[in-house]
XYZ file of C-alpha atoms in Angstrom:
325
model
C 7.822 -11.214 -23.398
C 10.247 -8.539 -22.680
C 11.644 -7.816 -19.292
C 10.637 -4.422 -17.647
C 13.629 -2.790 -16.997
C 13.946 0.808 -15.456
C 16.813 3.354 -14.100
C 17.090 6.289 -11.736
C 19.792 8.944 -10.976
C 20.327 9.804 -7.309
C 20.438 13.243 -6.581
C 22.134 12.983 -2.865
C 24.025 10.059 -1.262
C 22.030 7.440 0.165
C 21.792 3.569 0.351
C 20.779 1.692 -2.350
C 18.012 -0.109 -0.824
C 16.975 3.023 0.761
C 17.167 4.734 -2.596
C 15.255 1.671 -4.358
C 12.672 1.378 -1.782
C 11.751 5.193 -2.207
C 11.565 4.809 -6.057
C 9.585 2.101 -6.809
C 7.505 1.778 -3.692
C 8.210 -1.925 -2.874
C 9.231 -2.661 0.772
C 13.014 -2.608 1.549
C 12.471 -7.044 1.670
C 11.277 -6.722 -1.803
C 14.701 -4.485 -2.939
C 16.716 -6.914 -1.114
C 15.643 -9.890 -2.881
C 15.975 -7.949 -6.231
C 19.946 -7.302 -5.488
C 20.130 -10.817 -4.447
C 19.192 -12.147 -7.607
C 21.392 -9.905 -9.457
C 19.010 -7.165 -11.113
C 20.589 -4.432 -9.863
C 23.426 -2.517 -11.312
C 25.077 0.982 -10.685
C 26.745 3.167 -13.590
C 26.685 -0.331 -15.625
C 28.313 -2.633 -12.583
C 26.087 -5.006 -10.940
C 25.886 -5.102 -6.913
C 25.011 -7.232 -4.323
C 25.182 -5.345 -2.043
C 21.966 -3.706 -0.570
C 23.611 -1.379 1.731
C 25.726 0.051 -0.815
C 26.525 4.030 -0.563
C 25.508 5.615 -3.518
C 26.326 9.030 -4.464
C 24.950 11.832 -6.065
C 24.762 11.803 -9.581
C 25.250 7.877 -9.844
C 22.541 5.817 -12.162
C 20.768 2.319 -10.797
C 19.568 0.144 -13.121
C 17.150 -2.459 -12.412
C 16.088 -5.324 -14.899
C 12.953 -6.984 -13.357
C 12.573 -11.088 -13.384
C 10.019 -12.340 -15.173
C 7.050 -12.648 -12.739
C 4.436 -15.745 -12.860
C 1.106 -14.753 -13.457
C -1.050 -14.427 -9.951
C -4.983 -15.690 -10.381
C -7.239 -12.570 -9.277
C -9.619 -12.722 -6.544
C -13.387 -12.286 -7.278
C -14.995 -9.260 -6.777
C -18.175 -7.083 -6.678
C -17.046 -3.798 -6.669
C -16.585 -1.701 -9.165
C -14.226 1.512 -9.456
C -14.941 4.807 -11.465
C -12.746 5.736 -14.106
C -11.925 9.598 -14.357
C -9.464 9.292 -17.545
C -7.724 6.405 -19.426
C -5.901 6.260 -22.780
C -2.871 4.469 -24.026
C -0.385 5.310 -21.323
C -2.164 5.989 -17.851
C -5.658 5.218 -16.131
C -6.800 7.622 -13.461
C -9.531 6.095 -11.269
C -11.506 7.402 -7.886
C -10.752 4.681 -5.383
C -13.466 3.640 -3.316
C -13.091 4.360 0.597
C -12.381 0.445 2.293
C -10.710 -0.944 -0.916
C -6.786 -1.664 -0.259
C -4.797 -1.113 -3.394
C -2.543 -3.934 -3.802
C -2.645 -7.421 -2.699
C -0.038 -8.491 0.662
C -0.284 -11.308 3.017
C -2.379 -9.423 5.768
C -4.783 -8.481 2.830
C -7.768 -11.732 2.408
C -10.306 -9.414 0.378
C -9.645 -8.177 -3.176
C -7.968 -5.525 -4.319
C -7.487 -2.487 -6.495
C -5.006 -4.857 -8.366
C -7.602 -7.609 -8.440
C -9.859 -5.135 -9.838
C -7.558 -3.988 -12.181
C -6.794 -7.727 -13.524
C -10.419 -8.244 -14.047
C -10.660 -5.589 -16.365
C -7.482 -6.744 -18.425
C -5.542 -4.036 -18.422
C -2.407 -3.961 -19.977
C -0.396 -2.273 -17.069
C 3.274 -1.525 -16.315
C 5.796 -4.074 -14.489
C 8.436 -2.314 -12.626
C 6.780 -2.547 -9.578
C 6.211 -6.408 -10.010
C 3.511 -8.728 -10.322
C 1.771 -8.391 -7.023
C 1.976 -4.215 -7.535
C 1.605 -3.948 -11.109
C 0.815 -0.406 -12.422
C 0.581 1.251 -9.298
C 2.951 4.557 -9.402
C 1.577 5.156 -5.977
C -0.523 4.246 -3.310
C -4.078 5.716 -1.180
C -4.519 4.214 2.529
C -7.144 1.369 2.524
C -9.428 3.802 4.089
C -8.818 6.749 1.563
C -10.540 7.378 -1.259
C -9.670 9.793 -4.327
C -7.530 9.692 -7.253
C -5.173 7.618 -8.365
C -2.352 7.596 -11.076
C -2.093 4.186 -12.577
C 0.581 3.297 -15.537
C -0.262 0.999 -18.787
C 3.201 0.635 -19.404
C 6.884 0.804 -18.599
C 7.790 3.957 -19.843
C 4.815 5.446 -18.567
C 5.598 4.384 -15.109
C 9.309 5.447 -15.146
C 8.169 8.720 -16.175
C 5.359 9.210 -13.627
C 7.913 7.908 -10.841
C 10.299 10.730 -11.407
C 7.879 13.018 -10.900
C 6.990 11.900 -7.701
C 10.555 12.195 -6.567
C 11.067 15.746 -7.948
C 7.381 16.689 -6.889
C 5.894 18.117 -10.134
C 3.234 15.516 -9.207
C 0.933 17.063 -6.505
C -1.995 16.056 -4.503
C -4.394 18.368 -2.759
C -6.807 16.365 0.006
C -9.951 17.316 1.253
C -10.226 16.202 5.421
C -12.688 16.988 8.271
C -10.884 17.374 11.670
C -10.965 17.945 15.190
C -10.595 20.272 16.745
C -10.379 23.176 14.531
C -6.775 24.405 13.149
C -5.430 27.331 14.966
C -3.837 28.951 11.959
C -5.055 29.615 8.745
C -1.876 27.994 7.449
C -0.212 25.672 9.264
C 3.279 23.695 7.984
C 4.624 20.601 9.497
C 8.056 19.249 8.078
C 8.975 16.603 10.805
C 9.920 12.731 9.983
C 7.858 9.651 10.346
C 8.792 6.203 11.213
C 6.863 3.134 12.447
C 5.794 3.640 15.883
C 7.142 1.721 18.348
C 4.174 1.611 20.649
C 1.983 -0.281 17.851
C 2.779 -1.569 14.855
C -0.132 -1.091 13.112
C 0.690 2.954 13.153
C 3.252 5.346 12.198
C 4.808 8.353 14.288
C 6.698 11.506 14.088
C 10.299 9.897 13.913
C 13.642 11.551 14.291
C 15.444 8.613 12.433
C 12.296 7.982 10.226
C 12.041 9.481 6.900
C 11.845 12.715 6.162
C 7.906 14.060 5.800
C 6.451 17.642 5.037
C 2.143 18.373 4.930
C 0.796 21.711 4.348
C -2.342 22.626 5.879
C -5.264 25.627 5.339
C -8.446 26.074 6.948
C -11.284 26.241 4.623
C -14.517 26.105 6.871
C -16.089 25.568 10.168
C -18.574 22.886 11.307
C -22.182 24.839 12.819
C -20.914 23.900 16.018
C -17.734 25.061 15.337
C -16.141 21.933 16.936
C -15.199 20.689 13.384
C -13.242 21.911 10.497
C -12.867 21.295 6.735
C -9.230 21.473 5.842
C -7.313 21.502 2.538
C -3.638 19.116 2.875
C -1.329 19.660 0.191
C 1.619 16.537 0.727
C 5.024 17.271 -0.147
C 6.198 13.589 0.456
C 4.252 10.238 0.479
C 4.802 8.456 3.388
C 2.392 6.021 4.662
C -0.371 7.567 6.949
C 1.676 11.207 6.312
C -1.366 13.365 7.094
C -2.722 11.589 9.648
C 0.151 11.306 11.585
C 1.331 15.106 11.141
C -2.170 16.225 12.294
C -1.977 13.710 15.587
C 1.583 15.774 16.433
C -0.410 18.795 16.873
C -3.578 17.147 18.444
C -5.997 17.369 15.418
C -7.875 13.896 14.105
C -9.416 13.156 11.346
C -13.352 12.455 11.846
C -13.706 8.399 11.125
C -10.336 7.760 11.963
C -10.231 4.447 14.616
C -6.396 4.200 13.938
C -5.319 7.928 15.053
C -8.866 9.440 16.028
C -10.505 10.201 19.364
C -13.079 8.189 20.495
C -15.991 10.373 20.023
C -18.481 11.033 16.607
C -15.615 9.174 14.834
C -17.040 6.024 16.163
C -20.435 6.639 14.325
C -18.600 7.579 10.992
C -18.139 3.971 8.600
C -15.281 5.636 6.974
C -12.655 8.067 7.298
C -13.378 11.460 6.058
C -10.488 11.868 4.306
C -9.899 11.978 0.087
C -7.129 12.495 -2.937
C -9.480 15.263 -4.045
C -6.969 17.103 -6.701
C -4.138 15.197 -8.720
C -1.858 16.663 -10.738
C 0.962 15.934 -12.966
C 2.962 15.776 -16.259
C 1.519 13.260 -19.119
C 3.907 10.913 -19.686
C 3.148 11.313 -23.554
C 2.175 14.430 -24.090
C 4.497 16.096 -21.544
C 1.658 18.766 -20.822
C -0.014 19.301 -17.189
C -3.434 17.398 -16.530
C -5.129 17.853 -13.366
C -8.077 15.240 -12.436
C -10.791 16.102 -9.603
C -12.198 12.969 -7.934
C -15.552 13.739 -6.414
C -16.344 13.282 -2.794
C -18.600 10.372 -2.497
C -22.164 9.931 -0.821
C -20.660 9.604 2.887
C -18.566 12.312 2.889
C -20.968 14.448 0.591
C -23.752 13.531 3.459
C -21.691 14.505 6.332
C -20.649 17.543 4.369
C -24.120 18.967 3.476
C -24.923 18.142 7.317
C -22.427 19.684 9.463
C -21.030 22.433 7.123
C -23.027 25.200 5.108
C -23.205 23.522 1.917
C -23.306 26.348 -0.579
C -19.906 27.588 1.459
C -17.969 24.316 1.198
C -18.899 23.506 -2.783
C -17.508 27.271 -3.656
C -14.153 26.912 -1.378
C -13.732 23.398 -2.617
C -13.546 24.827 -6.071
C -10.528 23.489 -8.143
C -9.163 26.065 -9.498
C -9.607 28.107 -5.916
C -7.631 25.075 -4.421
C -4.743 25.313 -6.396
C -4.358 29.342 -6.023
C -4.339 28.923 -2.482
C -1.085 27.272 -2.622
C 1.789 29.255 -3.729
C 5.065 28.784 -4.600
C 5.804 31.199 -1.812
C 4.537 28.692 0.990
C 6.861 25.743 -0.361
């Protein structure tokens, strides 16, 4: 078997690990341990060093060790499939499922799932994290990106870094938005009040969410929002809408204790994804639909011939222009 190898160019100074971390997705323990064992090299010289000051312009090569071959868990689930061929799978992750396996995580996962259905993915994000080009909060549900191969991934993860891969997600909040556009660009870091949650951060990483009202609850004390994510970071719009004192309905983590305690999920989803085939090199755009709970609460609190014609695609997409970036 051949190893997956891979190889970015930096386009600002930063640290290595930093720079590895934000590339392939893998926590900054995991980067470490690959500089350790000598798979890391920079314009052709190979580094130990994990704190290493890279600057712009400069390429990092990675060749991956060969990984043993993790059992997958049972399961009884299955996952939708919006699009597959040769080079990428797109799939509509269930709310509840977590998408790669971790030693917190005891039920099976998307990877699990993934195993099961031998599919011949990618390897630059290792064994454990196979395929996935990125990641959807346990609780989350929508599309998903997966590679079938190494090329395939390398290609995909560049366009996450230069953000010709977009995401547009549907979200119920409260209370309403005051503005029908609303921008927040601020940085988030692990909280330091619990662990289990991220907050806005002034030495976390930098994070930008664009928001747009789309339509009032009956009661008017809920709204359905559009997010449009700039970055990835973990929990991004959840955390940008608790620094202006919105929560998402369902949400125990960052939510007020009120309806959200009735809800079994959070109403939250990867509605639009967009990006640049790998193979083809033309623009695809996948819709993931919105599920029975969230298509229930929906239909319930909202007029439902008014949310299915703003939730249109193609309306989505207009809304945001290049002039809002």
């Amino acid at each position: 078997m051949t190893q997956a190898k891979a190889h970015f160019t930096t386009d600002t100074a930063v640290r290595l690990d930093v720079f590895l971390t934000q590339q392939l997705g893998q926590t900054r323990n995991q980067i470490t341990q690959l500089i350790d064992q000598e798979c890391v090299s920079v314009d052709g010289k190979a580094t130990s060093k994990a704190g290493l000051k890279l600057k712009e312009g400069q390429t990092v090569y990675i060749i991956f060790p060969e990984q043993k071959s993790t059992p997958a868990l049972e399961i009884d689930f299955d996952v939708e499939i919006l699009y597959e061929d040769d080079d990428i799978l797109v799939i509509d992750k269930p709310s509840s499922l977590t998408v790669h396996p971790a030693l917190s995580v005891k039920e099976p996962t998307l990877v699990d799932w993934l195993k099961h259905k031998g599919i011949s993915l990618s390897t630059l994000s290792g064994e454990e994290r196979h395929g996935i080009v990125h990641r959807l909060d346990r609780g989350t549900s929508g599309a998903m990106v997966i590679a079938k191969n190494n090329v395939a991934h390398e290609a995909l993860s560049l366009q996450l870094q230069d953000k010709t891969m977009g995401r547009f997600y549907l979200a119920v909040v409260n209370p309403p938005m005051k503005e029908e556009v609303t921008v927040i660009d601020r940085p988030i870091g692990r909280s330091t009040h619990n662990r289990l949650k991220m907050a806005i951060s002034e030495t976390g990483k930098n994070a930008k969410t664009e928001f747009r009202k789309l339509l009032p609850s009956h009661d008017d004390t809920e709204e359905l929002i559009v997010c449009k994510l700039y970055t990835g970071r973990t929990h991004q719009i959840r955390v940008h809408l608790e620094s202006i004192s919105r929560h998402i309905i369902g949400d125990h983590l960052y939510g007020s204790h009120t309806k959200s305690d009735k809800m079994e999920r959070i109403l939250l989803h990867a509605y639009i994804l967009y990006f640049t085939h790998p193979t083809t090199h033309e623009k695809v755009t996948f819709t993931a639909s919105l599920g029975p709970v969230m298509e229930d609460y929906l239909n319930k609190h909202f007029d439902p011939k008014e949310f299915h014609a703003l939730i249109d695609p193609i309306r989505i997409e207009h809304l945001f222009s290049s002039e809002s970036l």
